[in-house]
Short mmCIF file of C-alpha atoms in Angstrom, two decimals:
data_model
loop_
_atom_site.label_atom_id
_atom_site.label_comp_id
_atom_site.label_asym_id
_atom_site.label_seq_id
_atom_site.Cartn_x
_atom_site.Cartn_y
_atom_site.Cartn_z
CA UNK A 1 55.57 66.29 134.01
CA UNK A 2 52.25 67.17 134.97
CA UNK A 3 49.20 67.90 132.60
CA UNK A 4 49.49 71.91 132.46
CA UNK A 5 52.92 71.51 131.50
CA UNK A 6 52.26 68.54 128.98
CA UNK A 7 49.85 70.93 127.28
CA UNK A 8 52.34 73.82 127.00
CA UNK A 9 54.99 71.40 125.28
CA UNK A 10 52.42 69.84 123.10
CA UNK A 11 51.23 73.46 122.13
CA UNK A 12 54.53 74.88 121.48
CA UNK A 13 54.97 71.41 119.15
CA UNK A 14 52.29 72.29 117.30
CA UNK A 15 52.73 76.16 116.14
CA UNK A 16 57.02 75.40 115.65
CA UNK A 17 55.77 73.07 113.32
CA UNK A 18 52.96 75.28 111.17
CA UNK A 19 55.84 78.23 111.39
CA UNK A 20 57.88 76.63 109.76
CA UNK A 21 55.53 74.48 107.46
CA UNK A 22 57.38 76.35 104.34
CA UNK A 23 60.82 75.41 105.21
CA UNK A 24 60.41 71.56 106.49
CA UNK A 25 57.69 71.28 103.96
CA UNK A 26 60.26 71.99 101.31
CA UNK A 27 62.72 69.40 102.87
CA UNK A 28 59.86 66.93 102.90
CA UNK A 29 59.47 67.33 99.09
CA UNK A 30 63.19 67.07 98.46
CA UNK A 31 63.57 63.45 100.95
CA UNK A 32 59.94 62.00 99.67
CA UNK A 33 59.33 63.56 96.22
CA UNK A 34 55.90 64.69 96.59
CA UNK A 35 54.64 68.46 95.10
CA UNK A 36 56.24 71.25 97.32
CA UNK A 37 52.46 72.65 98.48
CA UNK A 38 51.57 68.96 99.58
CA UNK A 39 54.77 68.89 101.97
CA UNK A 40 53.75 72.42 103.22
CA UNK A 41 50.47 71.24 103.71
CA UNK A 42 51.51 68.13 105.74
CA UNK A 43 53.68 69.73 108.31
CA UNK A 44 51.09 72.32 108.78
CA UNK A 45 48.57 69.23 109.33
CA UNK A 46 50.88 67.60 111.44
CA UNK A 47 51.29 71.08 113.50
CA UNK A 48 47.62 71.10 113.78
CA UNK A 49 47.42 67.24 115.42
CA UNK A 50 49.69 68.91 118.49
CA UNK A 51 47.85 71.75 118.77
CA UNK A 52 44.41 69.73 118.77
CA UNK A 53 45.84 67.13 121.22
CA UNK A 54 47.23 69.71 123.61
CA UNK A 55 43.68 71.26 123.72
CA UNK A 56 42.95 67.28 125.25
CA UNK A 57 45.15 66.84 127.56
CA UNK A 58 43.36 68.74 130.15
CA UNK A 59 40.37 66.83 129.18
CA UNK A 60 40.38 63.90 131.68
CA UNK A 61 37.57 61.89 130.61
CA UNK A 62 36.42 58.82 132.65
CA UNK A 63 33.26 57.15 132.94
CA UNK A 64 31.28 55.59 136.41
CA UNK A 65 28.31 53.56 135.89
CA UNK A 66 26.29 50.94 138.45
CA UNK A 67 27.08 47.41 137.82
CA UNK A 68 24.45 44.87 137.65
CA UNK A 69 25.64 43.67 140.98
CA UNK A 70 23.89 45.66 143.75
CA UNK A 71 26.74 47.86 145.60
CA UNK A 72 29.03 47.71 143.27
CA UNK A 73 30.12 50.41 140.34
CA UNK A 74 32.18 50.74 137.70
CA UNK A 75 34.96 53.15 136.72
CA UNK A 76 36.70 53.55 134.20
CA UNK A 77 39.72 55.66 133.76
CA UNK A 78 41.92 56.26 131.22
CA UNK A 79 45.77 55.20 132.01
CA UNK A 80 48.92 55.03 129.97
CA UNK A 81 49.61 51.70 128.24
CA UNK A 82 54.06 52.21 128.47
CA UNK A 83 56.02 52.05 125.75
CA UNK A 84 54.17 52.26 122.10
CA UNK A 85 56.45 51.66 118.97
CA UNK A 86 55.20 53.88 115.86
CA UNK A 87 55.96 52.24 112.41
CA UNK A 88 55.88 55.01 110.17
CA UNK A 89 55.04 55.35 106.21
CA UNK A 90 56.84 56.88 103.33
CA UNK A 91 54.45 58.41 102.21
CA UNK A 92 53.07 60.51 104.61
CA UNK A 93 56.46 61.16 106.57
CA UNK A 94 55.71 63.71 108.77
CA UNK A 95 51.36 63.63 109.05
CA UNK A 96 51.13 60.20 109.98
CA UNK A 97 54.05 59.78 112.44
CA UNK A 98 52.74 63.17 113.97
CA UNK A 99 49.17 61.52 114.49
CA UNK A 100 50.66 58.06 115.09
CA UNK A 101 53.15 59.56 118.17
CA UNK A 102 50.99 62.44 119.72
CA UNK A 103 48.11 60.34 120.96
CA UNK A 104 50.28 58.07 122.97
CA UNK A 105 52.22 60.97 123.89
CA UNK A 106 49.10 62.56 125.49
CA UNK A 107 48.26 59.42 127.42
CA UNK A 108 51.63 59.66 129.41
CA UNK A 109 53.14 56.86 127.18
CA UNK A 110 56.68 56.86 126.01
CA UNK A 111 56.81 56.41 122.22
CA UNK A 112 59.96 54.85 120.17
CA UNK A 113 59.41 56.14 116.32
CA UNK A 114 61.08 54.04 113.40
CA UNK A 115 60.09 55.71 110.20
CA UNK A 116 60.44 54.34 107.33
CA UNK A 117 64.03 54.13 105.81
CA UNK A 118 63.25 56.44 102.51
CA UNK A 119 61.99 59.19 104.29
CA UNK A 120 63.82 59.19 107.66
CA UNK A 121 65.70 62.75 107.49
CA UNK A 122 61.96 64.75 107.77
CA UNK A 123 61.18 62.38 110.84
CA UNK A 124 64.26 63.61 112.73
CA UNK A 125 63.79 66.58 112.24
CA UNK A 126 59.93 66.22 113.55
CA UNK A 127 61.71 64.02 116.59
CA UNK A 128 64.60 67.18 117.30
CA UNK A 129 61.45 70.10 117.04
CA UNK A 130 59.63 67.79 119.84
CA UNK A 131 62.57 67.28 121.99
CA UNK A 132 63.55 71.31 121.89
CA UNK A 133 59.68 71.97 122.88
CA UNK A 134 60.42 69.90 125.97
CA UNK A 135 59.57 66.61 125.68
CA UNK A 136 61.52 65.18 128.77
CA UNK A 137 63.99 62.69 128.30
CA UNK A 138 62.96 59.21 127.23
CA UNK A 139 59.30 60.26 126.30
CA UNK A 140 60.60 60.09 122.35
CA UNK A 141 62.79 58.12 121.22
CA UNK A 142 64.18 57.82 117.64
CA UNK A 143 65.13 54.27 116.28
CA UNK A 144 65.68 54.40 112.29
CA UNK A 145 66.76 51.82 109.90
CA UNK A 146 65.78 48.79 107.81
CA UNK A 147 61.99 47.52 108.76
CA UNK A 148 63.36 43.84 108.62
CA UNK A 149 65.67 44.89 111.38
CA UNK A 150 64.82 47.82 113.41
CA UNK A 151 60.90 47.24 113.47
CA UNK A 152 61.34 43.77 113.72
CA UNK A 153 63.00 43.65 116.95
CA UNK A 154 60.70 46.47 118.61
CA UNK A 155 57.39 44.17 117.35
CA UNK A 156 59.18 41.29 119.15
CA UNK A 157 60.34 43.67 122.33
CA UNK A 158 59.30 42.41 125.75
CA UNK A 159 58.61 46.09 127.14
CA UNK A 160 56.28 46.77 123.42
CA UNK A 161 52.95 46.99 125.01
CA UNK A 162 51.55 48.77 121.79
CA UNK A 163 51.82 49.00 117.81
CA UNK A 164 51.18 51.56 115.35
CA UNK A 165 51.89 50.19 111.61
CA UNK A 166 51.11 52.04 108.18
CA UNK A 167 52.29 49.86 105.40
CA UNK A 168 51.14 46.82 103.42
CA UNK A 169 49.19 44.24 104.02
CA UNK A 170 51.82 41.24 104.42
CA UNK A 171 53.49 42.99 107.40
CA UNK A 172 50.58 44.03 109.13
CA UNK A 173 49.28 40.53 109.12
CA UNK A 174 52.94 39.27 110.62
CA UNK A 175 52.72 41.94 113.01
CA UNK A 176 49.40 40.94 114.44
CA UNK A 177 50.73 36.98 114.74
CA UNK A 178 53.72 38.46 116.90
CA UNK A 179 51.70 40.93 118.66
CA UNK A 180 48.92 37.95 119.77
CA UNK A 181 52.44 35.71 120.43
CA UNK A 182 52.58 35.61 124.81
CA UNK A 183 55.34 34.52 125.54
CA UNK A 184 56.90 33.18 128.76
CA UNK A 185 56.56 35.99 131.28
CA UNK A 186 54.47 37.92 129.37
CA UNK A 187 51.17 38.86 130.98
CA UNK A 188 49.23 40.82 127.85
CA UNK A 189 48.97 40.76 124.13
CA UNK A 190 49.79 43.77 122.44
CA UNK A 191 48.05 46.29 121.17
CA UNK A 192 47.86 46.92 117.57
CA UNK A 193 46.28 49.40 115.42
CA UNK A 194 46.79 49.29 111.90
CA UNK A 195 46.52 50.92 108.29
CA UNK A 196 46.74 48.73 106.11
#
């Protein structure tokens, strides 16, 4: 799965999505209940974060810079984290999971989606159009159910090396305490990154 062909699934992502804006936007309306232009207009946007991110894929930034120890320098490089769990709103169904699941997916992580329960029918179909563009196996994976549950036990998950969360204020706090928690074995704290 190597970065040309990364780009070409990310790309083909993006415009199946803003083709069919009109008829996934109307689903979106029906599941979530917001005006039928605004659900046209956010699988469009969402089609636009794949098409932007496969455009940066073949952008392999890094960064080398002298230490302040003579004969020694610095790199940095950009690597993939592993698996990243993506805690998705109602609200913005389709946009924010999009944004929330193609970064990671650009950095070579594998990313395990749990949207939110009232609006779980427009994520998978988002997670079906991603896996027919040729995600490989694995890279997406699509865990739905009750937030007490489902994104409880991928918060506490060993292999969870990283959290995205849109949602309120009380559960982004309790995911932070778990996220800091190391426990036995454990060799990092997780990554978090929140809208609250």
């Amino acid at each position: 799965y190597g970065l040309e062909r990364r780009q070409a699934v990310l790309m083909a992502i993006g415009t199946e999505l803003m083709s069919r804006a009109e008829e996934l936007g109307t689903l979106l309306s029906r599941e979530e209940g917001k005006p039928l232009a605004e659900g046209k207009g956010e699988v469009y946007r969402a089609g636009q974060f794949f098409t932007y991110y496969a455009h940066e894929v073949l952008r392999q930034l890094g960064e080398n810079a002298d230490s302040v120890r003579p004969g020694v320098e610095v790199d940095i490089r950009r690597e993939p984290v592993g698996t990243v769990a993506v805690i998705s709103p109602w609200n913005f169904p389709c946009a924010i999971f999009i944004g929330m699941a193609a970064a990671p997916i650009v950095a070579g992580n594998c990313v395990i989606v749990k949207p939110a329960e009232d609006a779980g029918l427009i994520a998978g179909f988002m997670v079906d159009i991603m896996r027919e563009a040729g995600l490989p196996a694995g890279v997406l994976q699509f865990l739905p159910g009750v937030g007490k549950e489902v994104g409880e036990y991928l918060v506490n998950h060993a292999r969870t090396r990283f959290i995205t969360f849109t949602g309120s204020r009380a559960v982004g706090l309790h995911i932070n305490r778990v996220a800091a928690d190391v426990k036995p074995g454990q060799k990092w704290i997780k990554r978090v990154i929140m809208e609250l």
